[in-house]
Coordinates of C-alpha atoms in Angstrom, one line a residue:
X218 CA 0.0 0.0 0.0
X219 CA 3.2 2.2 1.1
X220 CA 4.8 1.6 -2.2
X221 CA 1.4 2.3 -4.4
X222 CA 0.7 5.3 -2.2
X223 CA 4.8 6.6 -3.1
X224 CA 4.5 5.9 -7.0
X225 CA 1.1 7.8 -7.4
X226 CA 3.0 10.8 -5.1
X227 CA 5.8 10.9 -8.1
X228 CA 3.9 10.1 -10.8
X229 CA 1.8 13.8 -10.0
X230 CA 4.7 15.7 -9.1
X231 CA 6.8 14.8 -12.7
X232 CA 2.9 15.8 -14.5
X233 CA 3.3 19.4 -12.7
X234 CA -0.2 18.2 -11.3
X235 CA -1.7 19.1 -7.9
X236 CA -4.2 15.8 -7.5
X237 CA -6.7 17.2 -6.4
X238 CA -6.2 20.3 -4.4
X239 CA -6.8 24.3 -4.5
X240 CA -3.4 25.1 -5.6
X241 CA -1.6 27.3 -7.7
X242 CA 1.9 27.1 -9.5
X243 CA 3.5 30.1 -10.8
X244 CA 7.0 31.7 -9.6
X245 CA 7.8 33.6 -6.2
X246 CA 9.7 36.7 -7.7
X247 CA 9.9 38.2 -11.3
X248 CA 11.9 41.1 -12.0
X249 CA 10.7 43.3 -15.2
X250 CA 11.9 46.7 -16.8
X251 CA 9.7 49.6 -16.6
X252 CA 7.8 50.0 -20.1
X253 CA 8.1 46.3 -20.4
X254 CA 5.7 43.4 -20.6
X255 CA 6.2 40.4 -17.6
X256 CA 4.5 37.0 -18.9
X257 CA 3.5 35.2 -15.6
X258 CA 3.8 30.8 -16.1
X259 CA 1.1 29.5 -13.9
X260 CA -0.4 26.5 -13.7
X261 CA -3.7 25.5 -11.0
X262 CA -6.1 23.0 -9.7
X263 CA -9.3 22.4 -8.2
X264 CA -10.5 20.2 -5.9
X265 CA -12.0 17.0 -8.2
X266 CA -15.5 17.3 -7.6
X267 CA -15.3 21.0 -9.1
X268 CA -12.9 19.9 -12.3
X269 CA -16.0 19.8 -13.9
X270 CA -17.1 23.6 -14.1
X271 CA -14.0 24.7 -15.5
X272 CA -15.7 25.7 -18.5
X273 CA -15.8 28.5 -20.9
X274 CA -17.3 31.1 -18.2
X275 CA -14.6 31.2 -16.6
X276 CA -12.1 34.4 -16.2
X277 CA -8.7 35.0 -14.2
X278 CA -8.3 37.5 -12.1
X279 CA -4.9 38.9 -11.1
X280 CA -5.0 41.0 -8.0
X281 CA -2.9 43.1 -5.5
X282 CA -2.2 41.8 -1.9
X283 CA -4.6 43.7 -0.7
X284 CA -7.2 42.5 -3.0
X285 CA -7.3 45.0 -5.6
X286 CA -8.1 43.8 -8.9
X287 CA -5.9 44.8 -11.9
X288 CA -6.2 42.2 -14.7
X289 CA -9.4 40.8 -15.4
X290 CA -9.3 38.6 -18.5
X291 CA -13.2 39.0 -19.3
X292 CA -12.2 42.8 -19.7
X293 CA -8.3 43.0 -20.3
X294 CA -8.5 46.5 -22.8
X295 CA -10.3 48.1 -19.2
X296 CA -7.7 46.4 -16.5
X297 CA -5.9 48.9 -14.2
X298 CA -3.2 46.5 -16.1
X299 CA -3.9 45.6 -19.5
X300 CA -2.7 42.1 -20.7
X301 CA -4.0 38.3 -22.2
X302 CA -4.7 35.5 -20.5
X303 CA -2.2 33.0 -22.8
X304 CA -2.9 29.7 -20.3
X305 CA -6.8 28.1 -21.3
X306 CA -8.4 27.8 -18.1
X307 CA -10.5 24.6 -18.7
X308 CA -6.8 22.8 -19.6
X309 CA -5.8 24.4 -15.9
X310 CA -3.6 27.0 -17.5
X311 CA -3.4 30.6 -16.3
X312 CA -0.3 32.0 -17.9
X313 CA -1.1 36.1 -18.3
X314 CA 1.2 38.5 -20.0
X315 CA 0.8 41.7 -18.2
X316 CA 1.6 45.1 -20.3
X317 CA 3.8 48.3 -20.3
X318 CA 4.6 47.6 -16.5
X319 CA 5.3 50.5 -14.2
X320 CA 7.4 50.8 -10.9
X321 CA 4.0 51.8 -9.4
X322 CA 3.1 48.3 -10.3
X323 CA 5.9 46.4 -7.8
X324 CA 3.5 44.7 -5.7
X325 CA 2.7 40.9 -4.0
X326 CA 0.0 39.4 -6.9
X327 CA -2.6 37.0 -6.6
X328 CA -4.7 34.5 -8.4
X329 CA -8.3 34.9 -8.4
X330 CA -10.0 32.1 -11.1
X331 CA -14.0 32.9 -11.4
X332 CA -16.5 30.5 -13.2
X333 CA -20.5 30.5 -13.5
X334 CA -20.4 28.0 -10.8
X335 CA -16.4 28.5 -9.0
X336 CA -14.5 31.1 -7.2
X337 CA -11.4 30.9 -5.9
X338 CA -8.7 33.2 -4.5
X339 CA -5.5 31.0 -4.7
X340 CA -3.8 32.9 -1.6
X341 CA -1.2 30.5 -0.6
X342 CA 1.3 31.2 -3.3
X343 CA 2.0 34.6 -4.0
X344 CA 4.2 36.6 -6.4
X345 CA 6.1 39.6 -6.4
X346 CA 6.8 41.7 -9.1
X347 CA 9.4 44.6 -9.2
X348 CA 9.3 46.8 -11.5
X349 CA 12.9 48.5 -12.4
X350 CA 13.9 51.3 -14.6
X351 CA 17.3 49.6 -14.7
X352 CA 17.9 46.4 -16.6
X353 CA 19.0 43.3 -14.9
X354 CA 23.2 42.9 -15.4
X355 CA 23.8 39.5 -18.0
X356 CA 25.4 36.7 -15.9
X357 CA 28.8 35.5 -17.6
X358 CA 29.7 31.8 -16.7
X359 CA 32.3 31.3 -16.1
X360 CA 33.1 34.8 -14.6
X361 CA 36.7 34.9 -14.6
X362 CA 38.6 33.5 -17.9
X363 CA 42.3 31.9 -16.8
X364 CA 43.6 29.6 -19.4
X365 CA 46.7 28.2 -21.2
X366 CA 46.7 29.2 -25.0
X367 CA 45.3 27.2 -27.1
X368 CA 42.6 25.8 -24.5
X369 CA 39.1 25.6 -25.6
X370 CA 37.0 28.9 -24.1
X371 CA 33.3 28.1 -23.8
X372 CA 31.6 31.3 -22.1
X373 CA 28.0 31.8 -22.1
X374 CA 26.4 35.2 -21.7
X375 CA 22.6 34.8 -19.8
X376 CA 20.2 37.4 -19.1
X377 CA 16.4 37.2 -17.9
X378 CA 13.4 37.4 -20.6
X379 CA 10.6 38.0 -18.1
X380 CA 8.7 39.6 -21.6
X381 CA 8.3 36.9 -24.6
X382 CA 7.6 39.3 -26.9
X383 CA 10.7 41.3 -26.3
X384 CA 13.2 39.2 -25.0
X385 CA 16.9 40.7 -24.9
X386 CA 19.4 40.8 -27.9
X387 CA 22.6 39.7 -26.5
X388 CA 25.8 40.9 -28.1
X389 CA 29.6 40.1 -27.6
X390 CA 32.3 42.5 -27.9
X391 CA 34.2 40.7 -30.3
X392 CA 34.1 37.6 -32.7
X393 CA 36.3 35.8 -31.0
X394 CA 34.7 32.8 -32.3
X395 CA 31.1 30.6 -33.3
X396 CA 28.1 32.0 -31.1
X397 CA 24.9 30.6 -30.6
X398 CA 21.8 31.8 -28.5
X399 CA 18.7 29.9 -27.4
X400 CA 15.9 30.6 -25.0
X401 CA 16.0 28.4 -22.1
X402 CA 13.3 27.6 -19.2
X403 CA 14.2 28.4 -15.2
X404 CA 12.7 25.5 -12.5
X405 CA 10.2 28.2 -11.7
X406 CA 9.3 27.8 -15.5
X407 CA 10.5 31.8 -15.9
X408 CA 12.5 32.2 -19.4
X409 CA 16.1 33.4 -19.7
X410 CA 18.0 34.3 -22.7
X411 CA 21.6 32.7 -23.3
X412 CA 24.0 33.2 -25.8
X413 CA 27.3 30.6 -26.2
X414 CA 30.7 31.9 -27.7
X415 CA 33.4 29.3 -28.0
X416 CA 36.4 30.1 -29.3
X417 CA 40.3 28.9 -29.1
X418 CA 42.4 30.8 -26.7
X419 CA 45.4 32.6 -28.1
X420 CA 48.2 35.0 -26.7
X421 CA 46.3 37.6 -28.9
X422 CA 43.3 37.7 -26.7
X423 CA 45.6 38.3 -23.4
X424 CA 44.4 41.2 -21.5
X425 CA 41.4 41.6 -23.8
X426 CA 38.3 42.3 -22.4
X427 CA 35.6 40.2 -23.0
X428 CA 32.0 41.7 -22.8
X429 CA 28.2 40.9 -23.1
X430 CA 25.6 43.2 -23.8
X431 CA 22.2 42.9 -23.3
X432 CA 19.7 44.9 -24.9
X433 CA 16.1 45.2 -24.0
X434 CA 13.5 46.6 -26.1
X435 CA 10.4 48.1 -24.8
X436 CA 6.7 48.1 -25.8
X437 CA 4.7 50.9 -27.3
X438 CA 8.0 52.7 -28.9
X439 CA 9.8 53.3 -25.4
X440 CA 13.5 53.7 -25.7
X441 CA 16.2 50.4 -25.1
X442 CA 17.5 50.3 -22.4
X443 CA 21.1 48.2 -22.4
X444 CA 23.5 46.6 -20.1
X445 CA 26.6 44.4 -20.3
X446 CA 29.0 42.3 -17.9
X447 CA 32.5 42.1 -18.7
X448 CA 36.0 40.4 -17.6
X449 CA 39.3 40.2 -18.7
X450 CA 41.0 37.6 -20.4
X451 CA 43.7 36.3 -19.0
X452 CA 45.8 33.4 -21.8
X453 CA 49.0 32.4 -20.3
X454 CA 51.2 30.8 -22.7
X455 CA 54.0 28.3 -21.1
X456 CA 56.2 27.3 -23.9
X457 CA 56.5 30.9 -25.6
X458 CA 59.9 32.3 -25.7
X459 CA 60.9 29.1 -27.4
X460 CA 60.7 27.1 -30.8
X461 CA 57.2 25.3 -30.0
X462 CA 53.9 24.9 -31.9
X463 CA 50.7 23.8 -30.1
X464 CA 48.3 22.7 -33.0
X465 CA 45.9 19.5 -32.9
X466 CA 47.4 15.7 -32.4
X467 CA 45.0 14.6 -35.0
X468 CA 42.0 15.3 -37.2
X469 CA 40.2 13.4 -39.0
X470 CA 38.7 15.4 -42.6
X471 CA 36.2 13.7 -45.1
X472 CA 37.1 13.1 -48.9
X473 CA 36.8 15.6 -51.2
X474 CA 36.6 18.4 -48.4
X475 CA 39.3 21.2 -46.7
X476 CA 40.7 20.9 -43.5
X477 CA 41.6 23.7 -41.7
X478 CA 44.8 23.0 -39.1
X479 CA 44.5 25.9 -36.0
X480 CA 48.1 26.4 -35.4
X481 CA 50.4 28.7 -33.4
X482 CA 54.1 29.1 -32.7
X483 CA 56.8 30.5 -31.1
X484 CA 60.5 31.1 -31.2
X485 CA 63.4 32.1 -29.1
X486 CA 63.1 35.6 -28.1
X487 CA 66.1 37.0 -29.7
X488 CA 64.8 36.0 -33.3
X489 CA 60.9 37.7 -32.4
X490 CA 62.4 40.4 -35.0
X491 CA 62.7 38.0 -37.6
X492 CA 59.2 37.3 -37.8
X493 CA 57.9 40.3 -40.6
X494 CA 56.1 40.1 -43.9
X495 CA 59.0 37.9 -45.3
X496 CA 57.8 35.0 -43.8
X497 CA 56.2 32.3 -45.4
X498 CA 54.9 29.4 -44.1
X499 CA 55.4 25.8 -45.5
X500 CA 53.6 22.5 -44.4
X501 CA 56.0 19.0 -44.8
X502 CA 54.6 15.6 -44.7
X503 CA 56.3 13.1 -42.7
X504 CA 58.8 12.3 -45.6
X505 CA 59.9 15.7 -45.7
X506 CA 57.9 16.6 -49.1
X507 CA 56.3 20.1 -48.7
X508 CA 53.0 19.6 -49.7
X509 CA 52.1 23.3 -49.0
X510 CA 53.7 26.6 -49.3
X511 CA 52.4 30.4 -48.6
X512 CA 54.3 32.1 -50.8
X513 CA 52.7 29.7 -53.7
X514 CA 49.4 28.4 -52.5
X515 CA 47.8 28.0 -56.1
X516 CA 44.9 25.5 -55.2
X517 CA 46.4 23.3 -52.3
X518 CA 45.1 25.4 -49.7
X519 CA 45.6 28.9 -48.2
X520 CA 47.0 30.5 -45.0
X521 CA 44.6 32.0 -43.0
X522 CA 46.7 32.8 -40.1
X523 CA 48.9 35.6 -39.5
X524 CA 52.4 34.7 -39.6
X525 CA 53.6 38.2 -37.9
X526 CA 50.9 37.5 -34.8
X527 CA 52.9 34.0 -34.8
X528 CA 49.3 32.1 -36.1
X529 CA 50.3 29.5 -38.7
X530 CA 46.4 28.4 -38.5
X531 CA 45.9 27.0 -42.3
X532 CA 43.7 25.5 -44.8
X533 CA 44.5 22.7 -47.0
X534 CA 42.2 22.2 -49.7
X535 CA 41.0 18.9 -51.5
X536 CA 42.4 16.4 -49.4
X537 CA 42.4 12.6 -50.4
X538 CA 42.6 9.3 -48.5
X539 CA 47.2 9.3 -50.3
X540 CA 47.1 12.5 -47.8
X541 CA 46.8 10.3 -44.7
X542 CA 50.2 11.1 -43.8
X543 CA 51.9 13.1 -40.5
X544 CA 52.4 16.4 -41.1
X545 CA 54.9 19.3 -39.4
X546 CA 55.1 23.3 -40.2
X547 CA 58.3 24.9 -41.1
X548 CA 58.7 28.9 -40.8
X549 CA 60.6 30.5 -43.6
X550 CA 61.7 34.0 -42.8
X551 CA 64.6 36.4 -43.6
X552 CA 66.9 35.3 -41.2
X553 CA 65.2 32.9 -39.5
X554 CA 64.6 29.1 -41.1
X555 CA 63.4 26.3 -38.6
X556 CA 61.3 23.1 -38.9
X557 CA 58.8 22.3 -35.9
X558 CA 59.4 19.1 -35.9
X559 CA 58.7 18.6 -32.2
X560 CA 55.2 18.5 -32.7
X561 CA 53.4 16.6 -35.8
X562 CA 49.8 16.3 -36.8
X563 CA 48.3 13.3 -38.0
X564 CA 45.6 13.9 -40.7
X565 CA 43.2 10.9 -41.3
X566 CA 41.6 11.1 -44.7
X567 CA 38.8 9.1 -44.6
X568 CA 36.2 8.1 -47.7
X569 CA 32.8 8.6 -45.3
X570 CA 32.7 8.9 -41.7

């Protein structure tokens, strides 16, 4: 009996459902910007002998703590607040967006649901609203950056979207490298904006500073409002100021397609100088043949890096399953000749994956 009792218990919290009970589910706390919409995620039920007059009289009523209505959705154009009830109340669904919200409008809110035959105030969850004329600050994860060169960065940029049909436009500072944004779901069922920029870490981007801006748009032709968190990048490098390269062990590249080899290098600090716009950069397979150079490219490939900023990063173009070979980068400047040996990439050419 125990055991039946427990698996009913779990089987209606992981529905959202409230067997049974008066009860409402929406969030304690949302925060919105002044001239801003706030969509509210709530979620009720009724007791089960009532289920059944949830029908299409009924209305939800939002109200102040101290019982005031202000959003009636029978009459939303006439509400102290105007808004639209999203949520259909006969599914048990009272999600409201509420409209061009006001600091006057910070206040403790509460469910009223009203049918021909039901009324209930649903007073024992409550939630507050604060209404701001400052936007909130983006959260950066992680919120310091401290890495070796050549370490995969992932940062990710999140600020809240309290109104759907404005959520914040999220900007970086710089393209450092691929970005991509979704809209993502809080426990409380709230929405928050994100935005992902990876990127490889390089001595270049030492001491930059990394920021995320968050832009908010308000209704009825208000102006943005923006805000962005920052921090400072901070790439140590422990085998600069000698010949090194750091560049991938191995990739694997399809048939028929490019293959672009991130690279970077160094060299003894008394021959930095040497490293101008005579350089070229040449590519030797494990036999020693140079099966790219810079200064000719033609159709094998193309250097994409900048040899001067010590990136040998590279493309090689049209690679066939005879290019599965071991591969090292050799620097060819005026004054300065040397082959990286110490470090080889393996390229596996394969005919499908």
């Amino acid at each position: 009996m125990a055991a039946a009792l427990t698996v009913l218990l779990i089987g209606c919290l992981l529905q959202s459902a409230l067997c049974g009970r008066f009860e409402v589910i929406i969030p304690q706390t949302i925060g919105v910007l002044s001239g801003s919409c706030v969509t509210i995620p709530c979620s009720f039920d009724v007791e089960d002998i009532y289920y059944s007059r949830l029908d299409e009289t009924c209305r939800a009523l939002w109200k102040y703590n101290e019982g005031t209505v202000v959003f009636d959705s029978s009459n939303p154009q006439s509400s102290a607040i105007q808004g639209e009830l999203k949520g259909d109340l006969k599914r048990k669904d009272c999600t409201t967006t509420l409209n061009n919200m006001r600091p006057e409008h910070s206040n403790t809110y509460f469910l009223r649901v009203e049918c021909k035959n039901l009324g209930h105030n649903f007073l024992d969850q409550k939630l507050h609203i604060s209404v701001t004329d400052v936007p909130p600050t983006p959260t950066l994860t992680p919120s310091t950056l401290k890495v070796e060169e050549g370490t995969p960065v992932s940062l990710k940029c999140s600020a809240p979207a309290p109104c759907l049909s404005h959520p914040p436009t999220l900007t970086w500072s710089s393209s450092l490298g691929h970005i991509q944004e979704s809209l993502q779901e809080n426990q409380d069922r709230t929405k928050v904006k994100t935005s992902v920029l990876t990127f490889t870490a390089s001595r270049l981007h030492h001491g930059e500073e990394i920021s995320c801006t968050a832009v908010y748009n308000k209704q009825h032709g208000s102006p943005a409002s923006s805000v962005s968190a920052s921090l400072t990048a901070d790439i140590s490098c422990p085998w600069c100021g000698q010949y090194n390269t750091f560049m991938p062990q191995t990739i694997e590249v399809l048939s028929g397609s490019c293959v672009t080899i991130p690279c970077f290098f160094d060299v003894e600090d008394k021959y930095k100088l040497n490293v101008d716009e005579t350089c070229r950069a040449l590519w030797k397979n494990d036999q020693g043949t140079v099966v790219f150079d810079s200064s000719n490219p033609q159709t094998t490939g193309h250097l994409t890096g900048n040899l001067k900023n010590r990136d040998c990063t590279t493309s090689l173009n049209n690679m066939r399953p005879e290019n599965s070979n071991k591969y090292f980068f050799r620097l060819d400047c005026n004054g300065l000749k040397y082959d990286f040996k110490q470090r080889k990439l393996g390229i596996s050419v394969k005919g499908r994956f």
